[in-house]
mmCIF file of C-alpha atoms in Angstrom:
data_model
loop_
_atom_site.group_PDB
_atom_site.id
_atom_site.type_symbol
_atom_site.label_atom_id
_atom_site.label_comp_id
_atom_site.label_asym_id
_atom_site.label_seq_id
_atom_site.Cartn_x
_atom_site.Cartn_y
_atom_site.Cartn_z
ATOM 1 C CA UNK A 1 17.144 110.224 325.576
ATOM 2 C CA UNK A 2 20.810 111.247 325.645
ATOM 3 C CA UNK A 3 24.636 111.267 327.159
ATOM 4 C CA UNK A 4 24.047 107.596 328.777
ATOM 5 C CA UNK A 5 27.762 105.717 329.315
ATOM 6 C CA UNK A 6 26.222 103.732 332.394
ATOM 7 C CA UNK A 7 23.262 102.160 333.798
ATOM 8 C CA UNK A 8 20.359 101.155 332.178
ATOM 9 C CA UNK A 9 17.377 103.664 330.907
ATOM 10 C CA UNK A 10 14.437 103.468 329.238
ATOM 11 C CA UNK A 11 12.185 106.166 327.025
ATOM 12 C CA UNK A 12 8.681 105.482 325.669
ATOM 13 C CA UNK A 13 6.676 106.643 322.330
ATOM 14 C CA UNK A 14 2.468 106.369 322.385
ATOM 15 C CA UNK A 15 2.359 106.836 317.868
ATOM 16 C CA UNK A 16 -0.977 109.254 318.368
ATOM 17 C CA UNK A 17 -0.676 109.331 314.988
ATOM 18 C CA UNK A 18 1.967 108.696 311.319
ATOM 19 C CA UNK A 19 2.545 108.610 308.189
ATOM 20 C CA UNK A 20 1.635 106.022 305.575
ATOM 21 C CA UNK A 21 5.430 104.019 306.051
ATOM 22 C CA UNK A 22 5.363 105.001 309.757
ATOM 23 C CA UNK A 23 7.528 106.190 311.691
ATOM 24 C CA UNK A 24 12.070 105.409 312.646
ATOM 25 C CA UNK A 25 12.161 104.668 316.447
ATOM 26 C CA UNK A 26 15.402 103.981 317.563
ATOM 27 C CA UNK A 27 19.263 104.724 319.392
ATOM 28 C CA UNK A 28 21.848 106.022 317.985
ATOM 29 C CA UNK A 29 25.277 107.920 319.476
ATOM 30 C CA UNK A 30 25.342 111.871 320.354
ATOM 31 C CA UNK A 31 27.820 112.279 317.094
ATOM 32 C CA UNK A 32 24.914 111.389 314.680
ATOM 33 C CA UNK A 33 22.682 114.141 313.457
ATOM 34 C CA UNK A 34 19.499 114.994 313.958
ATOM 35 C CA UNK A 35 18.332 114.683 310.648
ATOM 36 C CA UNK A 36 19.833 111.098 309.843
ATOM 37 C CA UNK A 37 18.455 107.942 309.293
ATOM 38 C CA UNK A 38 19.051 105.925 312.282
ATOM 39 C CA UNK A 39 20.880 103.079 310.926
ATOM 40 C CA UNK A 40 21.554 104.876 307.767
ATOM 41 C CA UNK A 41 25.005 105.901 308.565
ATOM 42 C CA UNK A 42 28.198 103.213 309.339
ATOM 43 C CA UNK A 43 30.596 106.796 310.402
ATOM 44 C CA UNK A 44 28.632 106.228 314.127
ATOM 45 C CA UNK A 45 26.401 103.620 315.655
ATOM 46 C CA UNK A 46 22.517 104.161 315.470
ATOM 47 C CA UNK A 47 19.842 101.267 315.514
ATOM 48 C CA UNK A 48 16.418 101.894 314.157
ATOM 49 C CA UNK A 49 13.425 99.913 314.195
ATOM 50 C CA UNK A 50 10.993 101.105 311.023
ATOM 51 C CA UNK A 51 8.323 99.606 308.981
ATOM 52 C CA UNK A 52 8.607 95.534 310.378
ATOM 53 C CA UNK A 53 12.275 96.345 310.369
ATOM 54 C CA UNK A 54 15.252 96.574 311.813
ATOM 55 C CA UNK A 55 18.297 98.975 310.234
ATOM 56 C CA UNK A 56 21.592 99.061 312.314
ATOM 57 C CA UNK A 57 24.324 100.949 311.477
ATOM 58 C CA UNK A 58 27.389 99.350 309.324
ATOM 59 C CA UNK A 59 25.160 96.390 307.899
ATOM 60 C CA UNK A 60 24.326 96.064 304.265
ATOM 61 C CA UNK A 61 20.812 95.313 304.807
ATOM 62 C CA UNK A 62 17.987 95.735 306.462
ATOM 63 C CA UNK A 63 15.870 92.554 308.922
ATOM 64 C CA UNK A 64 12.584 91.700 308.914
ATOM 65 C CA UNK A 65 11.833 92.906 312.956
ATOM 66 C CA UNK A 66 8.740 93.575 315.065
ATOM 67 C CA UNK A 67 4.763 93.665 314.154
ATOM 68 C CA UNK A 68 3.817 96.999 312.511
ATOM 69 C CA UNK A 69 3.045 99.741 313.589
ATOM 70 C CA UNK A 70 -0.319 100.831 315.318
ATOM 71 C CA UNK A 71 -2.006 103.820 316.157
ATOM 72 C CA UNK A 72 -2.038 103.902 320.039
ATOM 73 C CA UNK A 73 0.703 101.709 320.685
ATOM 74 C CA UNK A 74 3.433 102.366 322.774
ATOM 75 C CA UNK A 75 7.069 102.022 321.790
ATOM 76 C CA UNK A 76 9.626 101.872 324.031
ATOM 77 C CA UNK A 77 13.618 101.880 323.669
ATOM 78 C CA UNK A 78 15.360 100.186 326.697
ATOM 79 C CA UNK A 79 19.285 100.266 326.330
ATOM 80 C CA UNK A 80 21.725 99.305 329.282
ATOM 81 C CA UNK A 81 24.845 100.845 328.562
ATOM 82 C CA UNK A 82 26.889 97.919 330.916
ATOM 83 C CA UNK A 83 25.792 95.135 328.737
ATOM 84 C CA UNK A 84 25.360 96.821 325.694
ATOM 85 C CA UNK A 85 22.255 96.493 325.414
ATOM 86 C CA UNK A 86 19.352 98.110 322.854
ATOM 87 C CA UNK A 87 16.171 96.262 323.252
ATOM 88 C CA UNK A 88 12.432 96.892 322.218
ATOM 89 C CA UNK A 89 8.982 96.406 323.736
ATOM 90 C CA UNK A 90 5.529 97.352 321.672
ATOM 91 C CA UNK A 91 2.837 97.479 323.999
ATOM 92 C CA UNK A 92 5.713 96.712 327.234
ATOM 93 C CA UNK A 93 5.759 93.043 325.154
ATOM 94 C CA UNK A 94 9.481 92.535 324.600
ATOM 95 C CA UNK A 95 9.792 92.061 320.533
#
């Protein structure tokens, strides 16, 4: 998903394989470089779900969040731009 400033949008990712540490999945403003870690910069907003933690840009420490990823999971990132909300689902269940 790119360039949304209004409306509700969702992106689904099916995990077919990944490294031991698992993927980072989340959302960021368009100015974040594609090689940056989500939540890893305070310069612009981003949020990422990674290895049972939620990482938010500008926050000192990640917080425990959600179940562990497994191969075959479908992860959904939903953005409600009008209400300024980001949510995550795992296998279509709200996390």
